[in-house]
Amino acid sequence: MATCWLTVSLIGGVTVGAKGDSPSKAVTAEETKAPEPFDTDGTITLTDVGADLEDGQPCSGTGGYSDMDFGTQVNVTDAAGTLVATSSLGLGEKTEAGCTFSFTVDEITPGSKFYTVEVSHRGGLTQTEDELRAGALEFTLGD
């Protein structure tokens, strides 16, 4: 009997528990591993800023957009409204479209039906996990 059990367990795929338990398929490490966190990146452009600057110059939000600047918080929440990742804006750069800030959000918890990305207190924009995984998000703020 012991030889038979050893042979079966060495072949793999069958485990035997306490007396009376029936054999069951062994669970591999890959099957129990949680999905890996993922990253995303993107930009937000203030369209009403930087008219007096040349392309490539540093810029930041002014007036009603003064909260948009280097270091402004970027939050990602899941469908339940739980904060799953945070980051911050990079330096603003004058572009043809206005003042553009880049951001990268690392370690986003996977598995939500959708996510909301919010910069400062400006209200969030909803994205699917596939959209976030693809990156290159582009948001615009202004008239």
PDB file of C-alpha atoms in Angstrom:
ATOM      1  CA  MET A   1       0.000   0.000   0.000  1.00  0.00           C
ATOM      2  CA  ALA A   2       2.765   2.481   0.893  1.00  0.00           C
ATOM      3  CA  THR A   3       4.515   1.827  -2.430  1.00  0.00           C
ATOM      4  CA  CYS A   4       1.271   2.508  -4.295  1.00  0.00           C
ATOM      5  CA  TRP A   5       0.703   5.828  -2.460  1.00  0.00           C
ATOM      6  CA  LEU A   6       4.307   6.920  -3.043  1.00  0.00           C
ATOM      7  CA  THR A   7       4.024   6.098  -6.749  1.00  0.00           C
ATOM      8  CA  VAL A   8       0.779   8.043  -7.103  1.00  0.00           C
ATOM      9  CA  SER A   9       2.121  11.076  -5.247  1.00  0.00           C
ATOM     10  CA  LEU A  10       5.346  11.101  -7.291  1.00  0.00           C
ATOM     11  CA  ILE A  11       3.379  10.970 -10.547  1.00  0.00           C
ATOM     12  CA  GLY A  12       1.707  14.191  -9.391  1.00  0.00           C
ATOM     13  CA  GLY A  13      -1.756  15.593  -9.454  1.00  0.00           C
ATOM     14  CA  VAL A  14      -3.218  13.494  -6.615  1.00  0.00           C
ATOM     15  CA  THR A  15      -3.099  14.239  -2.912  1.00  0.00           C
ATOM     16  CA  VAL A  16      -4.539  12.237  -0.078  1.00  0.00           C
ATOM     17  CA  GLY A  17      -5.749  13.940   3.103  1.00  0.00           C
ATOM     18  CA  ALA A  18      -6.923  12.460   6.373  1.00  0.00           C
ATOM     19  CA  LYS A  19      -8.393   8.973   6.564  1.00  0.00           C
ATOM     20  CA  GLY A  20     -11.639   8.873   4.658  1.00  0.00           C
ATOM     21  CA  ASP A  21     -10.816  11.859   2.454  1.00  0.00           C
ATOM     22  CA  SER A  22     -11.008  11.251  -1.251  1.00  0.00           C
ATOM     23  CA  PRO A  23      -8.069  12.024  -3.527  1.00  0.00           C
ATOM     24  CA  SER A  24      -8.168  15.458  -5.131  1.00  0.00           C
ATOM     25  CA  LYS A  25      -6.128  17.291  -7.731  1.00  0.00           C
ATOM     26  CA  ALA A  26      -3.194  19.217  -6.275  1.00  0.00           C
ATOM     27  CA  VAL A  27      -3.362  22.989  -6.682  1.00  0.00           C
ATOM     28  CA  THR A  28      -0.298  24.456  -8.357  1.00  0.00           C
ATOM     29  CA  ALA A  29       1.368  27.672  -7.231  1.00  0.00           C
ATOM     30  CA  GLU A  30       0.274  29.382 -10.482  1.00  0.00           C
ATOM     31  CA  GLU A  31      -3.384  28.557  -9.814  1.00  0.00           C
ATOM     32  CA  THR A  32      -3.304  30.169  -6.361  1.00  0.00           C
ATOM     33  CA  LYS A  33      -1.205  33.189  -7.339  1.00  0.00           C
ATOM     34  CA  ALA A  34      -3.076  36.520  -7.239  1.00  0.00           C
ATOM     35  CA  PRO A  35      -3.032  38.665 -10.388  1.00  0.00           C
ATOM     36  CA  GLU A  36      -0.028  40.974 -10.550  1.00  0.00           C
ATOM     37  CA  PRO A  37      -0.502  44.721 -10.019  1.00  0.00           C
ATOM     38  CA  PHE A  38      -0.097  46.797 -13.167  1.00  0.00           C
ATOM     39  CA  ASP A  39       0.992  50.312 -14.147  1.00  0.00           C
ATOM     40  CA  THR A  40      -0.455  53.039 -16.345  1.00  0.00           C
ATOM     41  CA  ASP A  41       0.664  56.397 -17.649  1.00  0.00           C
ATOM     42  CA  GLY A  42      -0.827  59.416 -19.295  1.00  0.00           C
ATOM     43  CA  THR A  43      -1.048  63.179 -19.578  1.00  0.00           C
ATOM     44  CA  ILE A  44      -3.392  65.944 -18.574  1.00  0.00           C
ATOM     45  CA  THR A  45      -3.368  69.168 -20.564  1.00  0.00           C
ATOM     46  CA  LEU A  46      -4.596  72.570 -19.368  1.00  0.00           C
ATOM     47  CA  THR A  47      -5.818  74.214 -22.556  1.00  0.00           C
ATOM     48  CA  ASP A  48      -6.072  77.772 -21.193  1.00  0.00           C
ATOM     49  CA  VAL A  49      -2.521  78.085 -19.864  1.00  0.00           C
ATOM     50  CA  GLY A  50       0.803  79.096 -21.339  1.00  0.00           C
ATOM     51  CA  ALA A  51      -0.219  81.319 -24.248  1.00  0.00           C
ATOM     52  CA  ASP A  52       2.781  83.591 -23.566  1.00  0.00           C
ATOM     53  CA  LEU A  53       5.267  80.688 -23.371  1.00  0.00           C
ATOM     54  CA  GLU A  54       7.255  78.927 -26.071  1.00  0.00           C
ATOM     55  CA  ASP A  55       6.787  75.198 -26.616  1.00  0.00           C
ATOM     56  CA  GLY A  56       8.946  73.137 -24.264  1.00  0.00           C
ATOM     57  CA  GLN A  57       9.086  75.732 -21.493  1.00  0.00           C
ATOM     58  CA  PRO A  58       8.001  74.736 -17.963  1.00  0.00           C
ATOM     59  CA  CYS A  59       4.481  75.789 -16.993  1.00  0.00           C
ATOM     60  CA  SER A  60       1.865  75.309 -14.296  1.00  0.00           C
ATOM     61  CA  GLY A  61      -1.776  76.078 -13.718  1.00  0.00           C
ATOM     62  CA  THR A  62      -2.784  79.622 -12.819  1.00  0.00           C
ATOM     63  CA  GLY A  63      -5.943  81.283 -11.509  1.00  0.00           C
ATOM     64  CA  GLY A  64      -8.669  78.671 -11.187  1.00  0.00           C
ATOM     65  CA  TYR A  65      -6.185  75.988 -12.216  1.00  0.00           C
ATOM     66  CA  SER A  66      -3.503  76.826  -9.648  1.00  0.00           C
ATOM     67  CA  ASP A  67      -3.953  73.364  -8.122  1.00  0.00           C
ATOM     68  CA  MET A  68      -2.523  71.834 -11.309  1.00  0.00           C
ATOM     69  CA  ASP A  69       1.228  71.781 -10.809  1.00  0.00           C
ATOM     70  CA  PHE A  70       4.219  69.508 -10.302  1.00  0.00           C
ATOM     71  CA  GLY A  71       3.414  67.051  -7.505  1.00  0.00           C
ATOM     72  CA  THR A  72      -0.392  67.332  -7.677  1.00  0.00           C
ATOM     73  CA  GLN A  73      -1.898  64.018  -6.566  1.00  0.00           C
ATOM     74  CA  VAL A  74      -3.336  61.491  -9.019  1.00  0.00           C
ATOM     75  CA  ASN A  75      -5.716  58.934  -7.455  1.00  0.00           C
ATOM     76  CA  VAL A  76      -6.994  55.677  -8.925  1.00  0.00           C
ATOM     77  CA  THR A  77     -10.070  54.091  -7.324  1.00  0.00           C
ATOM     78  CA  ASP A  78     -11.812  50.845  -8.175  1.00  0.00           C
ATOM     79  CA  ALA A  79     -15.505  50.238  -8.915  1.00  0.00           C
ATOM     80  CA  ALA A  80     -16.267  50.128  -5.169  1.00  0.00           C
ATOM     81  CA  GLY A  81     -14.623  53.550  -4.660  1.00  0.00           C
ATOM     82  CA  THR A  82     -11.612  52.082  -2.864  1.00  0.00           C
ATOM     83  CA  LEU A  83      -8.323  53.883  -3.425  1.00  0.00           C
ATOM     84  CA  VAL A  84      -6.076  51.332  -5.171  1.00  0.00           C
ATOM     85  CA  ALA A  85      -3.099  53.490  -6.245  1.00  0.00           C
ATOM     86  CA  THR A  86      -1.738  57.026  -6.092  1.00  0.00           C
ATOM     87  CA  SER A  87       0.864  59.045  -7.916  1.00  0.00           C
ATOM     88  CA  SER A  88       1.583  62.666  -8.782  1.00  0.00           C
ATOM     89  CA  LEU A  89       1.979  64.921 -11.791  1.00  0.00           C
ATOM     90  CA  GLY A  90       5.369  65.528 -13.317  1.00  0.00           C
ATOM     91  CA  LEU A  91       6.619  68.931 -14.434  1.00  0.00           C
ATOM     92  CA  GLY A  92       4.303  70.865 -16.727  1.00  0.00           C
ATOM     93  CA  GLU A  93       5.577  71.584 -20.206  1.00  0.00           C
ATOM     94  CA  LYS A  94       4.190  74.081 -22.715  1.00  0.00           C
ATOM     95  CA  THR A  95       2.865  72.303 -25.787  1.00  0.00           C
ATOM     96  CA  GLU A  96       0.826  73.432 -28.750  1.00  0.00           C
ATOM     97  CA  ALA A  97      -2.305  72.311 -26.850  1.00  0.00           C
ATOM     98  CA  GLY A  98      -1.499  74.171 -23.601  1.00  0.00           C
ATOM     99  CA  CYS A  99       0.345  73.116 -20.457  1.00  0.00           C
ATOM    100  CA  THR A 100       0.824  69.339 -20.396  1.00  0.00           C
ATOM    101  CA  PHE A 101       1.676  67.284 -17.306  1.00  0.00           C
ATOM    102  CA  SER A 102       2.660  63.633 -17.487  1.00  0.00           C
ATOM    103  CA  PHE A 103       2.016  60.999 -14.819  1.00  0.00           C
ATOM    104  CA  THR A 104       2.726  57.347 -14.151  1.00  0.00           C
ATOM    105  CA  VAL A 105       0.727  55.309 -11.655  1.00  0.00           C
ATOM    106  CA  ASP A 106       2.407  52.113 -10.430  1.00  0.00           C
ATOM    107  CA  GLU A 107       1.070  49.083  -8.578  1.00  0.00           C
ATOM    108  CA  ILE A 108      -2.632  49.359  -9.484  1.00  0.00           C
ATOM    109  CA  THR A 109      -4.604  46.530  -7.898  1.00  0.00           C
ATOM    110  CA  PRO A 110      -6.130  44.436 -10.716  1.00  0.00           C
ATOM    111  CA  GLY A 111      -9.555  42.852 -11.009  1.00  0.00           C
ATOM    112  CA  SER A 112     -12.016  45.753 -10.915  1.00  0.00           C
ATOM    113  CA  LYS A 113     -14.785  46.118 -13.487  1.00  0.00           C
ATOM    114  CA  PHE A 114     -13.688  49.730 -13.994  1.00  0.00           C
ATOM    115  CA  TYR A 115     -11.415  52.357 -12.433  1.00  0.00           C
ATOM    116  CA  THR A 116     -11.655  56.103 -11.892  1.00  0.00           C
ATOM    117  CA  VAL A 117      -8.619  58.309 -12.409  1.00  0.00           C
ATOM    118  CA  GLU A 118      -8.777  61.692 -10.673  1.00  0.00           C
ATOM    119  CA  VAL A 119      -6.236  64.515 -10.697  1.00  0.00           C
ATOM    120  CA  SER A 120      -6.503  66.895  -7.726  1.00  0.00           C
ATOM    121  CA  HIS A 121     -10.193  67.467  -6.954  1.00  0.00           C
ATOM    122  CA  ARG A 122     -11.218  67.790 -10.610  1.00  0.00           C
ATOM    123  CA  GLY A 123     -13.557  64.809 -10.800  1.00  0.00           C
ATOM    124  CA  GLY A 124     -12.612  61.419 -12.082  1.00  0.00           C
ATOM    125  CA  LEU A 125     -12.707  59.849 -15.491  1.00  0.00           C
ATOM    126  CA  THR A 126     -13.740  56.219 -15.763  1.00  0.00           C
ATOM    127  CA  GLN A 127     -11.515  53.700 -17.529  1.00  0.00           C
ATOM    128  CA  THR A 128     -11.602  49.923 -17.964  1.00  0.00           C
ATOM    129  CA  GLU A 129      -8.699  47.795 -16.766  1.00  0.00           C
ATOM    130  CA  ASP A 130      -7.694  47.175 -20.398  1.00  0.00           C
ATOM    131  CA  GLU A 131      -7.614  50.933 -21.065  1.00  0.00           C
ATOM    132  CA  LEU A 132      -5.445  51.511 -17.997  1.00  0.00           C
ATOM    133  CA  ARG A 133      -3.120  48.645 -18.897  1.00  0.00           C
ATOM    134  CA  ALA A 134      -2.692  50.114 -22.410  1.00  0.00           C
ATOM    135  CA  GLY A 135      -1.563  53.431 -20.890  1.00  0.00           C
ATOM    136  CA  ALA A 136      -1.101  56.615 -22.890  1.00  0.00           C
ATOM    137  CA  LEU A 137      -4.217  58.125 -21.289  1.00  0.00           C
ATOM    138  CA  GLU A 138      -4.941  61.682 -22.428  1.00  0.00           C
ATOM    139  CA  PHE A 139      -7.047  64.054 -20.343  1.00  0.00           C
ATOM    140  CA  THR A 140      -7.864  67.696 -21.069  1.00  0.00           C
ATOM    141  CA  LEU A 141      -8.943  70.406 -18.662  1.00  0.00           C
ATOM    142  CA  GLY A 142     -10.149  73.860 -19.712  1.00  0.00           C
ATOM    143  CA  ASP A 143     -12.419  75.540 -22.201  1.00  0.00           C
TER     144      ASP A 143
END
